[in-house]
PDB file of C-alpha atoms in Angstrom:
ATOM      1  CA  UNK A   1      36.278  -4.881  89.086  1.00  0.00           C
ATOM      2  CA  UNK A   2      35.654  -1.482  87.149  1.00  0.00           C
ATOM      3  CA  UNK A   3      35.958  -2.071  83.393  1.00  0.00           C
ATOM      4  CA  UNK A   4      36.447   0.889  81.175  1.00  0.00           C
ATOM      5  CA  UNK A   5      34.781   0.957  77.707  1.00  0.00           C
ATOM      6  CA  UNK A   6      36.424  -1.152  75.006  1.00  0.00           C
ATOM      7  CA  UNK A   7      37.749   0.037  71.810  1.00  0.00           C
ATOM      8  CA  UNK A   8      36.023  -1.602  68.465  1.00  0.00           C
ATOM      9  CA  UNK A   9      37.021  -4.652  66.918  1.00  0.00           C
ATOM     10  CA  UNK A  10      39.415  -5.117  64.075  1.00  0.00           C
ATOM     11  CA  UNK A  11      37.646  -7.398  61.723  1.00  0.00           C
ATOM     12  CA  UNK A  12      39.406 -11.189  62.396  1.00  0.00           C
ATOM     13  CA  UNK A  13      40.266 -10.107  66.040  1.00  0.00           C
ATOM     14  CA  UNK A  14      39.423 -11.297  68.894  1.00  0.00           C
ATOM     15  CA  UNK A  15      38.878  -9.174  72.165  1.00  0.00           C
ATOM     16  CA  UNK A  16      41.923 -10.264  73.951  1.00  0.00           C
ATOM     17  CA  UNK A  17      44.371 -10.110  70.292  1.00  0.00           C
ATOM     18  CA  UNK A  18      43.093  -6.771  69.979  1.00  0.00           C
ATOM     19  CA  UNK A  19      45.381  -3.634  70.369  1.00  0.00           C
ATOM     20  CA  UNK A  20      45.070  -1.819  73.664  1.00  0.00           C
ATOM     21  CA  UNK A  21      47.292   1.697  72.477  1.00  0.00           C
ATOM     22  CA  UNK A  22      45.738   4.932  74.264  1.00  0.00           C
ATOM     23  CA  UNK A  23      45.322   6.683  70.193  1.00  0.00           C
ATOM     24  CA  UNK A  24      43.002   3.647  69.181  1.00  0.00           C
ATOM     25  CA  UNK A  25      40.906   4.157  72.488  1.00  0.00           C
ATOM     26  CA  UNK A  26      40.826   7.698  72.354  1.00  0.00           C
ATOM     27  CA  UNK A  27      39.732   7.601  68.826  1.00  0.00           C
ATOM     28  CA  UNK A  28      36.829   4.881  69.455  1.00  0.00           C
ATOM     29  CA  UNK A  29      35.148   6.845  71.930  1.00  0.00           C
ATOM     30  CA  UNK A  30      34.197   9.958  69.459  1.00  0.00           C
ATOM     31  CA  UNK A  31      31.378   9.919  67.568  1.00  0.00           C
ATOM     32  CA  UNK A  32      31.098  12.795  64.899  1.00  0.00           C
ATOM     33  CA  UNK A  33      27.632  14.244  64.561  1.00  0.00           C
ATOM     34  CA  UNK A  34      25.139  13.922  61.667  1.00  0.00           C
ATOM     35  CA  UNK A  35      21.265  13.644  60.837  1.00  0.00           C
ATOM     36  CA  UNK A  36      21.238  10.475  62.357  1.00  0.00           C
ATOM     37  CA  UNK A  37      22.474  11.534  66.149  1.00  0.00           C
ATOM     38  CA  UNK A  38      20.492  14.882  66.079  1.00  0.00           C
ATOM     39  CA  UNK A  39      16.956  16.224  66.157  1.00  0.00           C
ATOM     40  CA  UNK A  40      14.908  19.168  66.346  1.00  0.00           C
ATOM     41  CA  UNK A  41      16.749  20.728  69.583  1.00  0.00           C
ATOM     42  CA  UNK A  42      19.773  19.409  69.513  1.00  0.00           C
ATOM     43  CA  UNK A  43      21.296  15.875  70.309  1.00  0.00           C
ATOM     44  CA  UNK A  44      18.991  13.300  70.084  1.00  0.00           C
ATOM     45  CA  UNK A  45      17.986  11.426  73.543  1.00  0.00           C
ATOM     46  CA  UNK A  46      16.861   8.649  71.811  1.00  0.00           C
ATOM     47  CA  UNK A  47      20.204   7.699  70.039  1.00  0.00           C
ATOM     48  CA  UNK A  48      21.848   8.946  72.495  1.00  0.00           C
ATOM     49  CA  UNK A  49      20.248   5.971  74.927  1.00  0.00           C
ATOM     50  CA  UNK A  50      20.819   3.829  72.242  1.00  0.00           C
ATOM     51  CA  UNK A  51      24.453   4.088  72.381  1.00  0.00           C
ATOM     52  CA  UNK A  52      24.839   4.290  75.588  1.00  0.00           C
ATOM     53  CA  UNK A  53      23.193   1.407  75.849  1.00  0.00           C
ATOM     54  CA  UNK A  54      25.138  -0.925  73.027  1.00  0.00           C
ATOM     55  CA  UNK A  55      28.514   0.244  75.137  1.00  0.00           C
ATOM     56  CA  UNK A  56      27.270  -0.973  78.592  1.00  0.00           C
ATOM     57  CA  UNK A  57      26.881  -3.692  76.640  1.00  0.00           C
ATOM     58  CA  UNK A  58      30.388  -3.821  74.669  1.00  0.00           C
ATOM     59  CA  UNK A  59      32.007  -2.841  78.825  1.00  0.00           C
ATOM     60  CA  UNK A  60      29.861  -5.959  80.489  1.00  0.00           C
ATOM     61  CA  UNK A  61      31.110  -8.353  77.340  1.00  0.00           C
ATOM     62  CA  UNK A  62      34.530  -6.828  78.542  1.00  0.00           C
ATOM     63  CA  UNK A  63      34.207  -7.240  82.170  1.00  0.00           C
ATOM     64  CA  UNK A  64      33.084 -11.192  81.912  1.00  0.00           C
ATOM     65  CA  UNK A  65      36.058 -12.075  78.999  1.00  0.00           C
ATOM     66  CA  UNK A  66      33.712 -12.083  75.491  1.00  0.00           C
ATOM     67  CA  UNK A  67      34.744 -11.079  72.722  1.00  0.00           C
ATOM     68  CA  UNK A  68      30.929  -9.910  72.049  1.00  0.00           C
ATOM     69  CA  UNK A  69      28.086  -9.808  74.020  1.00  0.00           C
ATOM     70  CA  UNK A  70      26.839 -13.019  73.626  1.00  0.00           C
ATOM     71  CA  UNK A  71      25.968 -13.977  77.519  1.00  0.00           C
ATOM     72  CA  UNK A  72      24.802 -17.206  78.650  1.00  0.00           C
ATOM     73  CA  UNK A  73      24.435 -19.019  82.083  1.00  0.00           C
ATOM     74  CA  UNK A  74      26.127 -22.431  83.314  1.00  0.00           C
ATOM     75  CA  UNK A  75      23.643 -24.819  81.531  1.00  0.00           C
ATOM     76  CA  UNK A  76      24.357 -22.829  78.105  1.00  0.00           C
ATOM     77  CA  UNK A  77      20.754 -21.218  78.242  1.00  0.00           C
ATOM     78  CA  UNK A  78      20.350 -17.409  76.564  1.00  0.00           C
ATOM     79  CA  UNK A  79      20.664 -14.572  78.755  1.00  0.00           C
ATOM     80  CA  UNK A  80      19.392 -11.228  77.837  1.00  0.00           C
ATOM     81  CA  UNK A  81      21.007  -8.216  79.512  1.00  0.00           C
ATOM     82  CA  UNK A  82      18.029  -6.451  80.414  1.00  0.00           C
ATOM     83  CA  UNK A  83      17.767  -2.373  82.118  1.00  0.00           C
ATOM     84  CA  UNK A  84      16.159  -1.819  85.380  1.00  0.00           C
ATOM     85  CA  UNK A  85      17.302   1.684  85.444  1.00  0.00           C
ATOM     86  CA  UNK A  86      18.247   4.825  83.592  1.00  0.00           C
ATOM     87  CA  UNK A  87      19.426   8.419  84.942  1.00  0.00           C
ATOM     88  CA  UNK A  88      20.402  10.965  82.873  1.00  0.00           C
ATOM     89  CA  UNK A  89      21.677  14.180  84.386  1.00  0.00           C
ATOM     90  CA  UNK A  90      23.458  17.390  83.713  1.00  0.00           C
ATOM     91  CA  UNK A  91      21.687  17.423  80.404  1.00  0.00           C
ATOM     92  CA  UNK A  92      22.396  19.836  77.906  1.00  0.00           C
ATOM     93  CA  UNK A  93      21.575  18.267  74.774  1.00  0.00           C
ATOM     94  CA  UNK A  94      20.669  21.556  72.608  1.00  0.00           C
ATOM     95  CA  UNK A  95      24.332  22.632  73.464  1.00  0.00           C
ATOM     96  CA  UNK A  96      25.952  20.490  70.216  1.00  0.00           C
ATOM     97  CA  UNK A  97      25.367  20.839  66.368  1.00  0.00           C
ATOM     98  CA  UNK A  98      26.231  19.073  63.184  1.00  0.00           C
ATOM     99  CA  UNK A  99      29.871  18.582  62.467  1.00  0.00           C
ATOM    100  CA  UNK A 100      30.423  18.032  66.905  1.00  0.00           C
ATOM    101  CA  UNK A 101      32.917  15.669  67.749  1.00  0.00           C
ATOM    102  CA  UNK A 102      30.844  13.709  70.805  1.00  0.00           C
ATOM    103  CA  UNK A 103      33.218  11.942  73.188  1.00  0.00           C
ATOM    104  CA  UNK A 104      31.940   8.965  75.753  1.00  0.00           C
ATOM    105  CA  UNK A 105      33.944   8.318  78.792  1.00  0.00           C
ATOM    106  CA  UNK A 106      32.427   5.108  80.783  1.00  0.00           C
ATOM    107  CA  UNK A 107      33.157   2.622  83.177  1.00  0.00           C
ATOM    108  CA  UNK A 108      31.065  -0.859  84.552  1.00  0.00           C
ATOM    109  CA  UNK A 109      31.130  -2.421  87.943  1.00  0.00           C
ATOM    110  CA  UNK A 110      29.171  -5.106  89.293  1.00  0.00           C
ATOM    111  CA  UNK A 111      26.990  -3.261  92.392  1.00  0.00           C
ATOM    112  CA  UNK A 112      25.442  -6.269  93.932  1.00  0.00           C
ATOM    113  CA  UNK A 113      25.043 -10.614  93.350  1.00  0.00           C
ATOM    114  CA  UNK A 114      23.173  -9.648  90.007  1.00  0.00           C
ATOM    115  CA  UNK A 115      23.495  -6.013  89.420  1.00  0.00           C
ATOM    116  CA  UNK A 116      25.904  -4.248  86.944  1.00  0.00           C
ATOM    117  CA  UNK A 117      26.062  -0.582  86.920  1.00  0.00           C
ATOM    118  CA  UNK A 118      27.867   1.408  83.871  1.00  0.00           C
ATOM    119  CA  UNK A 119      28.234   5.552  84.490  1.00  0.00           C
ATOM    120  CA  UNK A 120      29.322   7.191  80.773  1.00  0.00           C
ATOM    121  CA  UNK A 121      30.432  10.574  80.626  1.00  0.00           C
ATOM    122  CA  UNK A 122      29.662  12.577  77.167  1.00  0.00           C
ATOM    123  CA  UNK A 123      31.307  15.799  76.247  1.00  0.00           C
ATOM    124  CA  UNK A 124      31.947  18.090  73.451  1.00  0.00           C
ATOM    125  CA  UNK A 125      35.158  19.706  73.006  1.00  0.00           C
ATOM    126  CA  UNK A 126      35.452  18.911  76.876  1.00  0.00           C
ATOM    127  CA  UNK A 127      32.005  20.362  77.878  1.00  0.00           C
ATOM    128  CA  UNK A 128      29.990  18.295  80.132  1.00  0.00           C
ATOM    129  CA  UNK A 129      26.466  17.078  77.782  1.00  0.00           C
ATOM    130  CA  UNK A 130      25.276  14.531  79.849  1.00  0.00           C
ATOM    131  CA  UNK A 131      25.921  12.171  82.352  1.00  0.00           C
ATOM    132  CA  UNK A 132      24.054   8.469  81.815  1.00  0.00           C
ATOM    133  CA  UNK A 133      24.074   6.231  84.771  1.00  0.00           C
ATOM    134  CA  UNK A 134      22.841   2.281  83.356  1.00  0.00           C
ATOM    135  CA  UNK A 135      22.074  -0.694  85.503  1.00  0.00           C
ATOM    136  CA  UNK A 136      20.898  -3.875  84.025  1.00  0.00           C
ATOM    137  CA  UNK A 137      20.328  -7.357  85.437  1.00  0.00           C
ATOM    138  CA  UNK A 138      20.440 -11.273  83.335  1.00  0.00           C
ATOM    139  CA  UNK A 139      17.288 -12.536  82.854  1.00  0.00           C
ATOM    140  CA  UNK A 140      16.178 -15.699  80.627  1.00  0.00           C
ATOM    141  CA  UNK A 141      13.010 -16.471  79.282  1.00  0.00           C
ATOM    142  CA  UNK A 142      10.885 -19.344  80.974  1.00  0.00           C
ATOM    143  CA  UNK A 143       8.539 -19.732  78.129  1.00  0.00           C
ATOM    144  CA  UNK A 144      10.049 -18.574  74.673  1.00  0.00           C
ATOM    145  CA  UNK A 145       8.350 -16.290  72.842  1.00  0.00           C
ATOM    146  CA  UNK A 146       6.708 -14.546  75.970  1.00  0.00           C
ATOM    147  CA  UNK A 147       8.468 -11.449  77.651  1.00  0.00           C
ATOM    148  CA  UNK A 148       6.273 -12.080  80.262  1.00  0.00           C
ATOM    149  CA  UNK A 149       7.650 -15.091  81.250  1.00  0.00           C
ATOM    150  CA  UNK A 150      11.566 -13.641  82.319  1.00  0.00           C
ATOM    151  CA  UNK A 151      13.568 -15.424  85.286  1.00  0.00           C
ATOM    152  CA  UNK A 152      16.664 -13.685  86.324  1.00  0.00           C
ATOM    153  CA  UNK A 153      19.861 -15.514  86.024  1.00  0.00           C
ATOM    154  CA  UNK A 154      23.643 -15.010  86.391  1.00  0.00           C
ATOM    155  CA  UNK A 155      26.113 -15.200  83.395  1.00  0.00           C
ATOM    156  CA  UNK A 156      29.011 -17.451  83.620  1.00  0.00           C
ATOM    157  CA  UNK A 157      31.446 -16.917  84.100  1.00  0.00           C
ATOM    158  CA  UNK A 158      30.641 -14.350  86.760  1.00  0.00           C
ATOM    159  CA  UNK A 159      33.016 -11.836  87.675  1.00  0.00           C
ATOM    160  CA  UNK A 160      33.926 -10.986  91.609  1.00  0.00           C
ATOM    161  CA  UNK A 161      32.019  -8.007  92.923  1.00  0.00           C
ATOM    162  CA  UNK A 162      34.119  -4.654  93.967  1.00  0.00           C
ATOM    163  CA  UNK A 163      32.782  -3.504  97.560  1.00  0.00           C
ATOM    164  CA  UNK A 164      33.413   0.045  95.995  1.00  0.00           C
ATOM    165  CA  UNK A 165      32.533   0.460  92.185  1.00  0.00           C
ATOM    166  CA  UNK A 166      33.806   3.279  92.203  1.00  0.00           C
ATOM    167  CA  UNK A 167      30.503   5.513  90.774  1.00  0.00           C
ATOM    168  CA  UNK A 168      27.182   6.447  92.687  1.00  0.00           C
ATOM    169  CA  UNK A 169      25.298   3.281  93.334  1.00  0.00           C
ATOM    170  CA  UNK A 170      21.803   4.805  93.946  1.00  0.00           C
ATOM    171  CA  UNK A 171      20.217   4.009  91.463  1.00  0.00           C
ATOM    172  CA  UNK A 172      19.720   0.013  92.408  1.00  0.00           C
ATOM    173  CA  UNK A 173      18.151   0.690  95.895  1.00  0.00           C
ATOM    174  CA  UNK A 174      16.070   3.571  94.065  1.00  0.00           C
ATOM    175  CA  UNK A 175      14.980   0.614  91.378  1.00  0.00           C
ATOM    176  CA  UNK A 176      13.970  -1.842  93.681  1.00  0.00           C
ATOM    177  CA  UNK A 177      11.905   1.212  95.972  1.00  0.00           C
ATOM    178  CA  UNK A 178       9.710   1.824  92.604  1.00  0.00           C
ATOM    179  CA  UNK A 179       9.617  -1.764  91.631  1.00  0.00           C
ATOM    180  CA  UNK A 180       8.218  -2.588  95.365  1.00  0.00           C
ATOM    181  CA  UNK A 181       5.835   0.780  95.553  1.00  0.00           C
ATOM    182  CA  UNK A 182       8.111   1.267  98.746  1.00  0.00           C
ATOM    183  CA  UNK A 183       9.277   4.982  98.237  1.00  0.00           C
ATOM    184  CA  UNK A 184       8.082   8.570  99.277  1.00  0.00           C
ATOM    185  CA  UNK A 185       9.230  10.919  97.466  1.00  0.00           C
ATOM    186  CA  UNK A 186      11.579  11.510  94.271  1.00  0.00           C
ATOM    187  CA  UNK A 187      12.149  14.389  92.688  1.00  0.00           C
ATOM    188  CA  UNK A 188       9.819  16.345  94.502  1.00  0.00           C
ATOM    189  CA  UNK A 189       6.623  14.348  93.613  1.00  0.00           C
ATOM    190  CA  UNK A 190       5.069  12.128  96.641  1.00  0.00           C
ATOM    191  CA  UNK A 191       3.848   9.012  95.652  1.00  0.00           C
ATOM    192  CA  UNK A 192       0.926   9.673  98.390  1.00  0.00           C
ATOM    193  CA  UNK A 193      -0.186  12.338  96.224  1.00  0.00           C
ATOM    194  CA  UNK A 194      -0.321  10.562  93.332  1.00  0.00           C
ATOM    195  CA  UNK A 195      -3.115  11.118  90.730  1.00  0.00           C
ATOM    196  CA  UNK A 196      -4.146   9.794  87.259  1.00  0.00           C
ATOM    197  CA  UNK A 197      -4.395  13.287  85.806  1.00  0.00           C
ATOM    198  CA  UNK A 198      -4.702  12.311  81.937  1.00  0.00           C
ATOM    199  CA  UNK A 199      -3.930   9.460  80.345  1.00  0.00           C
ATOM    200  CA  UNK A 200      -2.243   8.564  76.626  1.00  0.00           C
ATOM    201  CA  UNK A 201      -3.042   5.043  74.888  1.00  0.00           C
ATOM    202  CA  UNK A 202       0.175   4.038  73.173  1.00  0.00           C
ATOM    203  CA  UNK A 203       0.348   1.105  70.664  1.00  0.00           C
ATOM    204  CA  UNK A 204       4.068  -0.235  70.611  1.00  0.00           C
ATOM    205  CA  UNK A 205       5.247  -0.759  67.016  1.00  0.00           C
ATOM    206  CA  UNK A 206       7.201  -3.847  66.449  1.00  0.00           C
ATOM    207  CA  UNK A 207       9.023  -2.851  63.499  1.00  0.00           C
ATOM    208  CA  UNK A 208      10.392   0.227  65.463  1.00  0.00           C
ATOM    209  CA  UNK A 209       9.479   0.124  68.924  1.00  0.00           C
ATOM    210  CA  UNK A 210      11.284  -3.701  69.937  1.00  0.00           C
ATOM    211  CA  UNK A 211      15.114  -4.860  69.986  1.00  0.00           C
ATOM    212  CA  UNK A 212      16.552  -7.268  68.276  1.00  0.00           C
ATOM    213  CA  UNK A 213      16.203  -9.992  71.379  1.00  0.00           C
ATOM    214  CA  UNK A 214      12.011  -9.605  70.731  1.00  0.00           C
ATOM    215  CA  UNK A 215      11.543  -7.312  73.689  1.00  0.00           C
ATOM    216  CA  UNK A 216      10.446  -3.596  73.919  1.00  0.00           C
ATOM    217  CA  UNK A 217      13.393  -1.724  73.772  1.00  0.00           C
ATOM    218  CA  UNK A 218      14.714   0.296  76.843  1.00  0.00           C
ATOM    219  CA  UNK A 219      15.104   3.359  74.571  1.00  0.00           C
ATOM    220  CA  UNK A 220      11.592   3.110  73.380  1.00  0.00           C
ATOM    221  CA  UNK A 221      10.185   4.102  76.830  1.00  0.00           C
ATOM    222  CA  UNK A 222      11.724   7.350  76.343  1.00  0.00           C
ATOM    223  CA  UNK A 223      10.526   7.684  73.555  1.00  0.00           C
ATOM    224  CA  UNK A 224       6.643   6.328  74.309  1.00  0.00           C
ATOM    225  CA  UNK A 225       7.579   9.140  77.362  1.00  0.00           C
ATOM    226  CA  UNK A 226       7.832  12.066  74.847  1.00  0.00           C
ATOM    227  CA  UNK A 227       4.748  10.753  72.854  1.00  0.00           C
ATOM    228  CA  UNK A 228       2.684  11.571  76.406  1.00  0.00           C
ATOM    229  CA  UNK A 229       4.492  14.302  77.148  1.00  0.00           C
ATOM    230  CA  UNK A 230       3.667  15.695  73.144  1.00  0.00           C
ATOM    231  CA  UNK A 231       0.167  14.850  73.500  1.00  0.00           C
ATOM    232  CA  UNK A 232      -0.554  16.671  77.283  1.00  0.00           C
ATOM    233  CA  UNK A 233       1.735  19.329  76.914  1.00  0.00           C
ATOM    234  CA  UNK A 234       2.029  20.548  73.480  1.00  0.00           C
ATOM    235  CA  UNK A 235       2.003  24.028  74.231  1.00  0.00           C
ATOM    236  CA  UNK A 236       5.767  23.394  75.870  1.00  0.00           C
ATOM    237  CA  UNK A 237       6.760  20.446  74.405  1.00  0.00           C
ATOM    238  CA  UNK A 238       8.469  21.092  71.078  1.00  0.00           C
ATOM    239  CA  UNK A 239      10.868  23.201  72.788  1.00  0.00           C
ATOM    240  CA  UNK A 240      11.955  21.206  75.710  1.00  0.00           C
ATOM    241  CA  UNK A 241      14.881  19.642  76.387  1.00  0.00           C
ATOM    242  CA  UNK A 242      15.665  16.971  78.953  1.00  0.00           C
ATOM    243  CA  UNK A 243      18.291  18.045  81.645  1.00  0.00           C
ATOM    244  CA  UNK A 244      16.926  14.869  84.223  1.00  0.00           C
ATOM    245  CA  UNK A 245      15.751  11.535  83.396  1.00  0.00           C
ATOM    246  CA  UNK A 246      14.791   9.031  85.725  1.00  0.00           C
ATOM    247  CA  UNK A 247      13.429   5.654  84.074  1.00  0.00           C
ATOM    248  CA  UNK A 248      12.365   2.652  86.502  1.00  0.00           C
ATOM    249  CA  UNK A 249      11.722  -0.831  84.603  1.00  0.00           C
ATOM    250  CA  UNK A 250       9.741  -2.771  86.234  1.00  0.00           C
ATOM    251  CA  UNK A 251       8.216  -5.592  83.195  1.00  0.00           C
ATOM    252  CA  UNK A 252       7.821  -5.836  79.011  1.00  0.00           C
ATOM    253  CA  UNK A 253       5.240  -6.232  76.545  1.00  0.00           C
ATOM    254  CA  UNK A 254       5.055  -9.136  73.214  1.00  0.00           C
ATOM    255  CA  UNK A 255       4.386  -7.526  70.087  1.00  0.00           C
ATOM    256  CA  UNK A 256       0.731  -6.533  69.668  1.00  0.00           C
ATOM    257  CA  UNK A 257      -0.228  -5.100  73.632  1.00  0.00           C
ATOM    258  CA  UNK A 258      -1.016  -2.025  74.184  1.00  0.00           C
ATOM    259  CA  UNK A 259      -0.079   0.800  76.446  1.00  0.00           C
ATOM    260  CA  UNK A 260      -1.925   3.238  78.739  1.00  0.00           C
ATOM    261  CA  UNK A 261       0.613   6.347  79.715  1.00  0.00           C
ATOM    262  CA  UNK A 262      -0.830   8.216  82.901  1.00  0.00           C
ATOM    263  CA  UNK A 263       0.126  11.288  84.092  1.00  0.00           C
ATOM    264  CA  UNK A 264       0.662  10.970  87.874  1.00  0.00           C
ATOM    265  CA  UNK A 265       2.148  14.549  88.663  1.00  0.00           C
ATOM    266  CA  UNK A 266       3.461  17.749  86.782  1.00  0.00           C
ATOM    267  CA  UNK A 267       5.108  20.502  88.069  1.00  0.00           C
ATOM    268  CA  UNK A 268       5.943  24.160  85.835  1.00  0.00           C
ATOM    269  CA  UNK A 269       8.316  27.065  86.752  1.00  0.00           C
ATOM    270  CA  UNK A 270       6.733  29.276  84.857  1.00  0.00           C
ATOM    271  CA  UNK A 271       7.889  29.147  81.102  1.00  0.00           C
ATOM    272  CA  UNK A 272      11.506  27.883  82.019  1.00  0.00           C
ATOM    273  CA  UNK A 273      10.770  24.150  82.487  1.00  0.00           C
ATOM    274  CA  UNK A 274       8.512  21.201  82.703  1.00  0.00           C
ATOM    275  CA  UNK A 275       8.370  18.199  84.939  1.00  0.00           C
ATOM    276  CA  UNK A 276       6.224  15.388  85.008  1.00  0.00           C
ATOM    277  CA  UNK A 277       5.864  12.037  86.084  1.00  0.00           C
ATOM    278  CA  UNK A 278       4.205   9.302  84.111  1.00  0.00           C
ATOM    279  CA  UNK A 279       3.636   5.358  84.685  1.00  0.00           C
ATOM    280  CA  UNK A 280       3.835   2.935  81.843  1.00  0.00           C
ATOM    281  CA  UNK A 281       0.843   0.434  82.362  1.00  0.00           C
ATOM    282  CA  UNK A 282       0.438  -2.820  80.209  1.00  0.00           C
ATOM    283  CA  UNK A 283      -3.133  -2.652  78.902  1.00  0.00           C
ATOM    284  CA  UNK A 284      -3.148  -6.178  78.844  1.00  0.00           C
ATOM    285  CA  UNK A 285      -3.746  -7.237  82.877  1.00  0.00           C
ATOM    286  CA  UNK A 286      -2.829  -3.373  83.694  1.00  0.00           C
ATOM    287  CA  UNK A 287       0.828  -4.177  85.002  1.00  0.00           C
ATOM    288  CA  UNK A 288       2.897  -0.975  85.564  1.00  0.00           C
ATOM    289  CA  UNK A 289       5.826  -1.682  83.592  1.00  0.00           C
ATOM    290  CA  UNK A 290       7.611   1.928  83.875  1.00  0.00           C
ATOM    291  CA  UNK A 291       7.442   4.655  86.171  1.00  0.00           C
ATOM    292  CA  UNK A 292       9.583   8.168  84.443  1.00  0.00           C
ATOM    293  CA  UNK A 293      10.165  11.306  86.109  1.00  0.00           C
ATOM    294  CA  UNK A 294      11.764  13.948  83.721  1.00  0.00           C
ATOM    295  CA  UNK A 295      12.952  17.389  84.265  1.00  0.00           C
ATOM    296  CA  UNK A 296      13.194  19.678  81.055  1.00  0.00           C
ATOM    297  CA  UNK A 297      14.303  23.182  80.205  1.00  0.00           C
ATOM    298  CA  UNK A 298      12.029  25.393  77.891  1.00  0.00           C
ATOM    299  CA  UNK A 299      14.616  26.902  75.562  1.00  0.00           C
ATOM    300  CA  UNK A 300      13.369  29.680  72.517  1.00  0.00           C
ATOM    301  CA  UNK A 301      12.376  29.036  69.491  1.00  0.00           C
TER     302      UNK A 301
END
């Protein structure tokens, strides 16, 4: 079933004691803007993943009954609601300022046997920002300690799967294409033609770069994404904003590996906007852990 984004707790309530009024919902959904949500052009990607990311979170606790997203399986084991794919589209994150009242509109649905797909809509005074599509899978670790060593798993209890969720699932068969190195072409790049045409080395810091679970965050690959992009393409980069994200998942890191960034293909209309796509290798047996594809418009100074 779809599940619609949950309003915050009152402290001593539980999920299912907790008012359901339209007001309180409305209210939980903005998000007024300071330092903390903005940078240099506008709204921050990073934080904006971030919170995109805690309420496809707060939506799948809703959709399986928890009162917080504490998930395990049927023997009691851990589960860790991990992405396998990002989107953002429609971008226009230099379009909001200090002082904006930024409103999320989502929804969850589960797209296949272990698949759960969120779409969140964010606007300012009802203009479109961004569009984030989210899909995440269970996994558990086999050996603890070692993100290298994830299983997937289901949650229990597990919720029955809508033949129509309702939003454009994509993004899954896309996911598995990359994971598989069974696709053609995306977003105009061909993965015959691909090329290492510069590389970045990128050392993952675990005081900033991993989550609270022990794993490289999801946001941090955007992030490690604009560190490339910074380093190749300086001449563009401080002024460009992302309009289209694509982010593929495809394995993690422990604290201490290294990462090699390569530039596979770039493409420039003119002065107006820069695409590129990059892989995210693990230096440590050269896995490919990430393959992005990002679309950004060059706006003035």
């Amino acid at each position: 079933m779809l599940h619609a984004l949950p309003a915050p707790l009152t402290p001593g309530l539980s999920q299912r004691d907790a008012p359901r009024d339209a007001s309180r919902e409305a209210a939980s959904d903005a998000v007024t803007l300071g330092m903390p949500q903005l940078s240099r052009n506008g709204l921050s990607e990073n934080w904006l993943l971030k919170e995109a990311g805690h309420r496809h979170w707060l939506m799948l606790a809703d959709a399986l009954g928890l009162p917080v997203p504490a998930f395990r399986d049927r023997d009691g084991a851990t589960l860790y609601a991990t992405f396998t794919g990002l989107r953002i589209s429609g971008g226009a994150l230099d379009q909001v300022a200090e002082h904006d009242r930024l409103r999320f509109a989502g929804r969850i649905a589960r797209v296949s046997r272990t698949q759960y797909q969120s779409v969140q809509t964010v606007t300012v005074e009802g203009r479109p920002v961004a569009t984030l599509t989210l899909l995440s899978i269970f996994l558990r670790r086999a050996v603890a300690g070692d993100n290298r060593s994830v299983l997937r798993a289901l949650p229990h209890p597990c919720p029955p799967m809508l033949a129509d969720a309702g939003s454009d699932s994509s993004l899954a068969p896309l996911c598995q294409g990359f994971r598989r190195q069974d696709w053609r072409e995306h977003r105009g790049f061909h993965r015959a033609d691909r090329q290492e045409l510069a590389s970045v080395a990128i050392d993952p810091c675990p005081h900033g770069d991993f989550n609270g679970a022990g794993f490289l965050y999801f946001a941090s690959f955007q992030s490690i994404l604009d560190r490339a992009e910074w380093a190749l393409f300086r001449d563009v980069s401080a002024n460009a904003v992302t309009t289209d994200r694509d982010l593929f998942y495809h394995g993690n890191i422990n604290p201490g590996d290294r990462l090699t960034v390569r530039l596979c293909g770039e493409r420039r209309d003119g002065a107006a906007s820069l695409s590129h796509w990059f892989e995210i290798r693990r230096d440590s047996d050269g896995a490919r852990i990430a393959d992005g594809f990002t679309t950004k418009r060059v706006v003035p100074s």
